Short mmCIF file of C-alpha atoms in Angstrom, two decimals:
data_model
loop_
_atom_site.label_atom_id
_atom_site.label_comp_id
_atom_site.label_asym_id
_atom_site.label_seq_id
_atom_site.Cartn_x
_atom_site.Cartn_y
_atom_site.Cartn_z
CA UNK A 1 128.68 5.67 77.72
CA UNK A 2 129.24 4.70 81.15
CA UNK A 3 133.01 4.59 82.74
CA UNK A 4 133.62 2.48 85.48
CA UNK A 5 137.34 1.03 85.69
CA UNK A 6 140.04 2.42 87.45
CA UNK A 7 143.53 4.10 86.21
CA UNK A 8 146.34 4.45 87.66
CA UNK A 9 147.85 7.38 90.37
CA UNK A 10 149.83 10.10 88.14
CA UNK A 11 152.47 11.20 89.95
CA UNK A 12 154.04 10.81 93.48
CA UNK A 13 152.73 13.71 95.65
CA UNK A 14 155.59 13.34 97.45
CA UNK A 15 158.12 13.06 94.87
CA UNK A 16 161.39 15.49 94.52
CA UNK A 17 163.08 16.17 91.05
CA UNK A 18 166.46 15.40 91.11
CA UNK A 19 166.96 18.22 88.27
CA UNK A 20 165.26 21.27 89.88
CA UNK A 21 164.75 20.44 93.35
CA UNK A 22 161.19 21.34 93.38
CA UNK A 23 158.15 18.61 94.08
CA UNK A 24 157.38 17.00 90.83
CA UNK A 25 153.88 18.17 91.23
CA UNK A 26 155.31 21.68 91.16
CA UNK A 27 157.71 21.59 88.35
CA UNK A 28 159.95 25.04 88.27
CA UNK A 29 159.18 26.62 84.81
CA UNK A 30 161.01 25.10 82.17
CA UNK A 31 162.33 21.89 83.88
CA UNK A 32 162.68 18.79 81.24
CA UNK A 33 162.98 15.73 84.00
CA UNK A 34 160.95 13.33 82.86
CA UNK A 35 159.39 13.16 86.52
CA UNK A 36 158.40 16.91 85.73
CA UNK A 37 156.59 16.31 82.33
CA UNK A 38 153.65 13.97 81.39
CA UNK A 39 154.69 12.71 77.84
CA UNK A 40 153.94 15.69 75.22
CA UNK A 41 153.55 13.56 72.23
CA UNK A 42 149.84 11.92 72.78
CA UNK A 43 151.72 8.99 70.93
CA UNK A 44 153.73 8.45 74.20
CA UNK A 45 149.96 8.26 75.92
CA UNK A 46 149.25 4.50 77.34
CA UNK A 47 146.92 2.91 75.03
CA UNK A 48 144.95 -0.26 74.51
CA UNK A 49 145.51 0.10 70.77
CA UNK A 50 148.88 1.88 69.64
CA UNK A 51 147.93 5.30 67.56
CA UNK A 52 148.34 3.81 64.14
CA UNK A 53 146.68 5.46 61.14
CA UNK A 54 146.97 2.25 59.02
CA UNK A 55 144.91 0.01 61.77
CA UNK A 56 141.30 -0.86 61.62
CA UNK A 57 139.96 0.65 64.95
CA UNK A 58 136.57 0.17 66.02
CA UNK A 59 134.13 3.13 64.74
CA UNK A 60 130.51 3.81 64.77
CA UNK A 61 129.14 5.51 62.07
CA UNK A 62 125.38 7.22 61.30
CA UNK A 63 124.14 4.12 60.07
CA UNK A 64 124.93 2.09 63.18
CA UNK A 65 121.99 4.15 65.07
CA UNK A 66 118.56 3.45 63.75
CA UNK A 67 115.16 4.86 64.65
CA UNK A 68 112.47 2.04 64.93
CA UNK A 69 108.67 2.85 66.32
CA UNK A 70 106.66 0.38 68.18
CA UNK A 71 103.10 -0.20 68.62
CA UNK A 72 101.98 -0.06 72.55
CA UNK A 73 98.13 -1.67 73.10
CA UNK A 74 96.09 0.34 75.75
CA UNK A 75 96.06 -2.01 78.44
CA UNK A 76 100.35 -2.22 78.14
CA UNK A 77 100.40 1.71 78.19
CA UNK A 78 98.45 2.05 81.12
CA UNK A 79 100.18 -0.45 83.28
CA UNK A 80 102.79 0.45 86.03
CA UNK A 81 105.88 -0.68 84.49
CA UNK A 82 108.03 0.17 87.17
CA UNK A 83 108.94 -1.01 90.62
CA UNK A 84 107.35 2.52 92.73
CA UNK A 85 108.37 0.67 95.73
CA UNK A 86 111.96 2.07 94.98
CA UNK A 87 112.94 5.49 96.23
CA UNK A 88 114.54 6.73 93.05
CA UNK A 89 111.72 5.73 90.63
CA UNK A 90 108.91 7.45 92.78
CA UNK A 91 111.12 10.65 91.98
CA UNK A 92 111.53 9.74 88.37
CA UNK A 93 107.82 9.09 88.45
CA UNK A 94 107.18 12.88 89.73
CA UNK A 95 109.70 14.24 87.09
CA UNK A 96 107.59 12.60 84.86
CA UNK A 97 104.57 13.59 85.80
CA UNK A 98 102.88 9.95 85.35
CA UNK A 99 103.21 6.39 86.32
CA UNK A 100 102.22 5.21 83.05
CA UNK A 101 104.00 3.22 80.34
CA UNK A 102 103.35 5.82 77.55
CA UNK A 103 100.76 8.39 76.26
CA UNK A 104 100.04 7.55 73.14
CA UNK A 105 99.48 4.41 70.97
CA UNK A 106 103.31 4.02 69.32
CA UNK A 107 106.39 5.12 70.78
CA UNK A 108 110.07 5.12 69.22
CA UNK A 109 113.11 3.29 70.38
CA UNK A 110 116.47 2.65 69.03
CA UNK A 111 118.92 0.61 68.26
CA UNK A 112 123.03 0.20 68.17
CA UNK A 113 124.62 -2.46 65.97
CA UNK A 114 127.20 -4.79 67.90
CA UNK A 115 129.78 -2.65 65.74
CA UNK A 116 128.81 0.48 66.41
CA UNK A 117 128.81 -0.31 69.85
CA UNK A 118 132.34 -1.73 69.64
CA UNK A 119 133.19 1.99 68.55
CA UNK A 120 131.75 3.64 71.31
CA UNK A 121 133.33 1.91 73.86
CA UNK A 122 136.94 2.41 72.33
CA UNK A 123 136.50 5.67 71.53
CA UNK A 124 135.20 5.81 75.38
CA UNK A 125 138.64 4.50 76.86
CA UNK A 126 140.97 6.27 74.19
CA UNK A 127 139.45 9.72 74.78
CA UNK A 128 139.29 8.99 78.63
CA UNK A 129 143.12 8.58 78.04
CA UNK A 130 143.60 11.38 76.18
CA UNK A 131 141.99 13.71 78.53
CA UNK A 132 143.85 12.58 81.72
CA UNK A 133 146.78 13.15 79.51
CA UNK A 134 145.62 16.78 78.87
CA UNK A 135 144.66 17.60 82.22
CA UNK A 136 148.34 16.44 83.69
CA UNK A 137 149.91 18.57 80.34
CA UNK A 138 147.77 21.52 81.67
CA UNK A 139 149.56 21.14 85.54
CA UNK A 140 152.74 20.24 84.40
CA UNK A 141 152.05 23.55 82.11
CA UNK A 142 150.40 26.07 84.98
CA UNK A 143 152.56 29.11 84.61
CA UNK A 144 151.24 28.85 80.76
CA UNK A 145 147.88 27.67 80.85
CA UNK A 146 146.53 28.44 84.01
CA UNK A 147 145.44 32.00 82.94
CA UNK A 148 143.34 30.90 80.39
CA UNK A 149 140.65 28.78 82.97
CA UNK A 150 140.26 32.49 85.52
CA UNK A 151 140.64 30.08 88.59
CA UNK A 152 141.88 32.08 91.75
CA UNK A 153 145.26 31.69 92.04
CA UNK A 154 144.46 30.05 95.76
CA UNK A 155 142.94 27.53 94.05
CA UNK A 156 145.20 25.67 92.38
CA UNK A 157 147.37 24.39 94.86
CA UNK A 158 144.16 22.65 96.01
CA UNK A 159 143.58 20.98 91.91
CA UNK A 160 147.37 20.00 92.14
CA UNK A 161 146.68 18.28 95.64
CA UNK A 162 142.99 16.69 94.28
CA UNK A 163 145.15 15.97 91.25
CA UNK A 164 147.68 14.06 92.62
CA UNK A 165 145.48 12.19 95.70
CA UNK A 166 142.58 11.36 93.76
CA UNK A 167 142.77 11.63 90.06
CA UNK A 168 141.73 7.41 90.12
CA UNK A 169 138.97 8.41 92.02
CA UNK A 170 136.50 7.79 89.01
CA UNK A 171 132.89 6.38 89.13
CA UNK A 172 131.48 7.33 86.03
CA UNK A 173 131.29 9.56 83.60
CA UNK A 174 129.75 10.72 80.52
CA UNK A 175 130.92 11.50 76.96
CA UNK A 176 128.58 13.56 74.75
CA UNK A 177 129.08 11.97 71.52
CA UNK A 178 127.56 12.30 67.78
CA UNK A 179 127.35 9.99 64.27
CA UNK A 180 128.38 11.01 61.65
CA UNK A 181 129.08 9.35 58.51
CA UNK A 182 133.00 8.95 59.29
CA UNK A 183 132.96 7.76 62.60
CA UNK A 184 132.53 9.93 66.56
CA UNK A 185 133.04 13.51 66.97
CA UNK A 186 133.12 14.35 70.90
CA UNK A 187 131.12 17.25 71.85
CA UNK A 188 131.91 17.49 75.76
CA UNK A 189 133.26 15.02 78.85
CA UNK A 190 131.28 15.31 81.69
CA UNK A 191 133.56 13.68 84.03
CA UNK A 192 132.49 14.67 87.54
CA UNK A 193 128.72 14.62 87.19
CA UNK A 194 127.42 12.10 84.86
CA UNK A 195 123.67 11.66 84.33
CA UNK A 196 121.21 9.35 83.16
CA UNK A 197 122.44 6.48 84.94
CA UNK A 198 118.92 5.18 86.39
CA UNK A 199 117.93 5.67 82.47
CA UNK A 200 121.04 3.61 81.02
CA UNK A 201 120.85 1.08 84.03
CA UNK A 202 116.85 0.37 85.18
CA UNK A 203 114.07 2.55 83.04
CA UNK A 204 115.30 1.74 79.56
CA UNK A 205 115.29 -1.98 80.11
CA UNK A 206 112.07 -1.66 82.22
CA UNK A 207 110.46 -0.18 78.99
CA UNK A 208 111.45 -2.38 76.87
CA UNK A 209 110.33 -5.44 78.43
CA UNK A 210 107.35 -4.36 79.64
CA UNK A 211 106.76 -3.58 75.89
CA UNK A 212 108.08 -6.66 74.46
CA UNK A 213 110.80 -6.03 72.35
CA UNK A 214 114.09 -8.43 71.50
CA UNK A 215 117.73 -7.75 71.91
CA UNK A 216 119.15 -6.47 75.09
CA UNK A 217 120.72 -2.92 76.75
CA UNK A 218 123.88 -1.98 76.34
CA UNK A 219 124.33 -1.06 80.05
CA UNK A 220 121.97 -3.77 81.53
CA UNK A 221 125.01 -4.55 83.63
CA UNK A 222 125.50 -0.91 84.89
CA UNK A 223 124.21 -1.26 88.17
CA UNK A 224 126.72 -4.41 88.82
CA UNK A 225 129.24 -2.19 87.64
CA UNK A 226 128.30 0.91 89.71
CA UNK A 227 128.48 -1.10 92.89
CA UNK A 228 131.72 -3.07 91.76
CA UNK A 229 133.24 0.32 91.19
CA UNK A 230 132.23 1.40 94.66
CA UNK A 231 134.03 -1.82 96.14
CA UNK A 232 137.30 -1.02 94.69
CA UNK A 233 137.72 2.44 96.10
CA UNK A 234 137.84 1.25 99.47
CA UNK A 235 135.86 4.36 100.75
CA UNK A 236 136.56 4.73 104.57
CA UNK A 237 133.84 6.31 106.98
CA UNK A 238 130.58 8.25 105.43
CA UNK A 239 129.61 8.92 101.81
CA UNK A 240 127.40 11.79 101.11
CA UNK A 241 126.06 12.34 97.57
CA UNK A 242 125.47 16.09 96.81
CA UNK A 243 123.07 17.31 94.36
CA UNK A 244 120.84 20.46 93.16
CA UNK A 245 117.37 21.23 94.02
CA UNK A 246 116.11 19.53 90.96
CA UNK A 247 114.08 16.44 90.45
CA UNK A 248 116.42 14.64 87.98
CA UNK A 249 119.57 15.53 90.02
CA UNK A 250 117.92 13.85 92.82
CA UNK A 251 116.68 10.37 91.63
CA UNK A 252 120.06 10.23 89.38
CA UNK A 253 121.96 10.74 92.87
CA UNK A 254 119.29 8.06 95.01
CA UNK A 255 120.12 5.81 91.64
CA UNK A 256 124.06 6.25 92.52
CA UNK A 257 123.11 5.81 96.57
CA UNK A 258 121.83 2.21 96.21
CA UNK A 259 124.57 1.16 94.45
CA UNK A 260 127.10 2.43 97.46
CA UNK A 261 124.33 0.98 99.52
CA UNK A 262 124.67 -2.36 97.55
CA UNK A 263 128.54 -1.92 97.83
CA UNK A 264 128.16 -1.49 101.95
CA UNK A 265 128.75 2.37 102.32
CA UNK A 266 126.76 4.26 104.53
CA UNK A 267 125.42 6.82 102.68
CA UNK A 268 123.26 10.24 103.25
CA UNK A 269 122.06 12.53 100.64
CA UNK A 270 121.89 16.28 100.31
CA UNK A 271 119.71 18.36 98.57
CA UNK A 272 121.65 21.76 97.51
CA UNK A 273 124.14 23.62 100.15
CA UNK A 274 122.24 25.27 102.10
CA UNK A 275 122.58 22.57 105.13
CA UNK A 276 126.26 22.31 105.23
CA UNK A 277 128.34 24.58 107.66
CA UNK A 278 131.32 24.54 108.51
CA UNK A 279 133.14 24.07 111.82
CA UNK A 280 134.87 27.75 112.76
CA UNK A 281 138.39 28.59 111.55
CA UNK A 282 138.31 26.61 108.68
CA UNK A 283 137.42 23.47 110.08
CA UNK A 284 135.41 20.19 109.02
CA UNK A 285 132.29 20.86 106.87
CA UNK A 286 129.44 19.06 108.45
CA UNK A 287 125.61 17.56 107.02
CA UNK A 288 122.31 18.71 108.89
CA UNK A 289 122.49 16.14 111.54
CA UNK A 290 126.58 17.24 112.27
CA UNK A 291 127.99 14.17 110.81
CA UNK A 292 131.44 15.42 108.93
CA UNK A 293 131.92 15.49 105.14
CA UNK A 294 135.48 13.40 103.81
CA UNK A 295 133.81 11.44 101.14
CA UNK A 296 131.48 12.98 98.60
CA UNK A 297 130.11 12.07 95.49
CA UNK A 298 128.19 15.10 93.53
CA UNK A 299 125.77 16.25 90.45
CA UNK A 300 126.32 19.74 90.99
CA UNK A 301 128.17 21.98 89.24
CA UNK A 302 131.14 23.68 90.66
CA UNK A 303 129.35 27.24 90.32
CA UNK A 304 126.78 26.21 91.90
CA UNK A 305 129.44 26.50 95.20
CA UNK A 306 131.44 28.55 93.96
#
C-alpha cells in the first residue's frame, strides 16, 4: 500500500517552552508543557475516524484475498508485453532474466474485494498516524528511550533536526501487512525505502492486459500520484536518488526518477557510495560529476552508510 499525501510539520524548530526554557524540540527531562509532549494517549492522536471500539471500521479479512489461475496461449506468453523502450523496464527485464510474458502455460493472479481494499487503505492512514505519533513520543522521550535504538549519541541531535525540518517530507512508503481471519496484523513499516512501485504502478497492469483479464489495479493511478507528490514538495535545485548495487534497487529508483522527471526535477541517479566525496572539513557531499547533494531520495539502507 502506497502513501502519497502529506502531513503536517510537528513542532516549531524554533520554538521556546515557556515552562522550562529549553527548545521544545529539546524538552528538559520531565517537563509537562504541552509544547514539550506529543499527546500520550494515542486517543488524543488526529484521526480520520475517532478510536471507537463500538464503530464499524473498514477491515480486510482472509477471505477478501483470493488466488485465481489463468490460462496463457503460446503465442500471448511469448510476446513482449512491455514497453523495453523505457529505461526502468530494460532493468526489470535483466532482473528477470527474460522479456517474455510467462514460462509456462497458466499463471496465478489475485484478487482484492472493494471491501477488503477499503481496509487496507484505512488501516494504511491510521497506522501511518500512529507511527508519527510514536516516533515524536520516542524524541519527546530521548533520555528514556534513546538507549534502547544504540545510535551514537552525536547522532541524535541530527534525527531531532531531520525530525523537526522534514518529518512531511514523505513520498511513499510501504506497510508489510497480513490476513487473517479478524482483520490486518502489521508486520513492519518501511517508511524510507519503499519497493515495488514499478510492480504496483506499470508491470502488474501490463500483465494483466496483455493477458486479458477484467477488473482493474488498485494502484493504476500510482504513477499520477508519485509525480503529484513530487509537485507538492516544492524541491529546490538537484534531486539525486541513491540506491544499492542491485538490479531491483535500481529500476525501483529509475521507476521513482521518471516520476520527478514527470514532476520537472532534474534528477541524477547513483549506484551505491562509492562516488560521493565530500568537500574537506566537513563540507558539501558531491556526485561523480561534482554537482552537490541537498535533495536525496534513497533505497538503501542506513547500514549500508553507516
Amino acid at each position: 500500500m502506497m502513501l502519497t499525501s502529506n502531513f503536517p510539520s510537528i513542532r516549531n524548530p524554533s520554538a521556546m517552552c515557556p515552562t522550562c526554557h529549553s527548545p521544545c524540540m529539546s524538552p528538559k527531562p520531565g517537563c509537562l508543557a504541552e509544547c514539550c509532549l506529543s499527546p500520550i494517549s494515542i486517543a488524543d492522536l488526529p484521526s480520520e475516524t475517532p478510536f471507537n471500539d463500538s464503530a464499524a471500521l473498514p477491515n480486510a479479512i482472509t477471505s477478501d484475498l483470493q488466488v485465481h489461475r489463468v490460462d496463457i496461449p503460446a503465442d500471448i506468453a511469448d510476446s513482449e508485453w512491455l514497453d523495453a523502450s523505457l529505461p526502468y523496464v530494460q532493468v526489470f527485464q535483466e532482473q528477470m532474466g527474460t522479456t517474455k510474458l510467462a514460462r509456462g502455460p497458466s499463471s496465478a493472479y489475485y484478487t482484492l474485494t472493494a471491501s477488503g481494499q477499503a481496509g487496507l487503505e484505512h488501516a494504511t492512514n491510521e497506522l501511518h498516524r500512529m507511527f508519527v505519533h510514536a516516533t515524536q513520543y520516542v524524541l519527546d522521550h530521548e533520555e528514556q528511550f534513546a538507549p534502547l535504538f544504540h545510535f551514537p549519541a552525536s547522532l541524535w541531535p541530527k534525527i531531532r533536526a531531520s525530525w523537526a525540518d522534514h518529518a512531511a517530507d514523505v513520498i511513499s512508503a510501504r506497510f508489510d501487512f497480513a490476513l487473517t481471519p479478524d482483520g490486518i496484523k502489521t508486520y513492519e513499516y518501511n517508511a524510507d525505502s519503499a519497493s515495488c512501485l514499478f510492480e504496483c504502478g506499470h508491470s502488474q497492469d501490463a500483465w494483466a492486459r496483455a493477458v486479458g483479464l477484467p477488473g482493474r489495479s488498485n494502484s493504476a493511478t500510482l504513477f499520477g500520484q508519485l509525480v503529484e507528490a513530487w509537485r507538492a514538495k516544492h524541491v529546490g535545485g538537484v534531486l539525486h536518488l541513491l540506491c544499492d548495487d542491485d538490479l531491483e534497487e535500481r529500476y525501483h529508483s529509475m521507476y521513482m526518477q521518471a516520476a520527478a522527471q514527470a514532476a520537472g526535477l532534474e534528477c541524477h541517479l547513483i549506484v551505491g557510495v562509492d562516488s560521493i566525496t565530500q568537500d574537506p572539513f566537513g563540507g558539501l557531499f558531491r556526485d561523480a560529476d561534482g554537482r552537490p547533494i541537498r535533495n536525496v531520495w534513497k533505497t538503501w539502507s542506513w547500514e549500508t552508510v553507516l
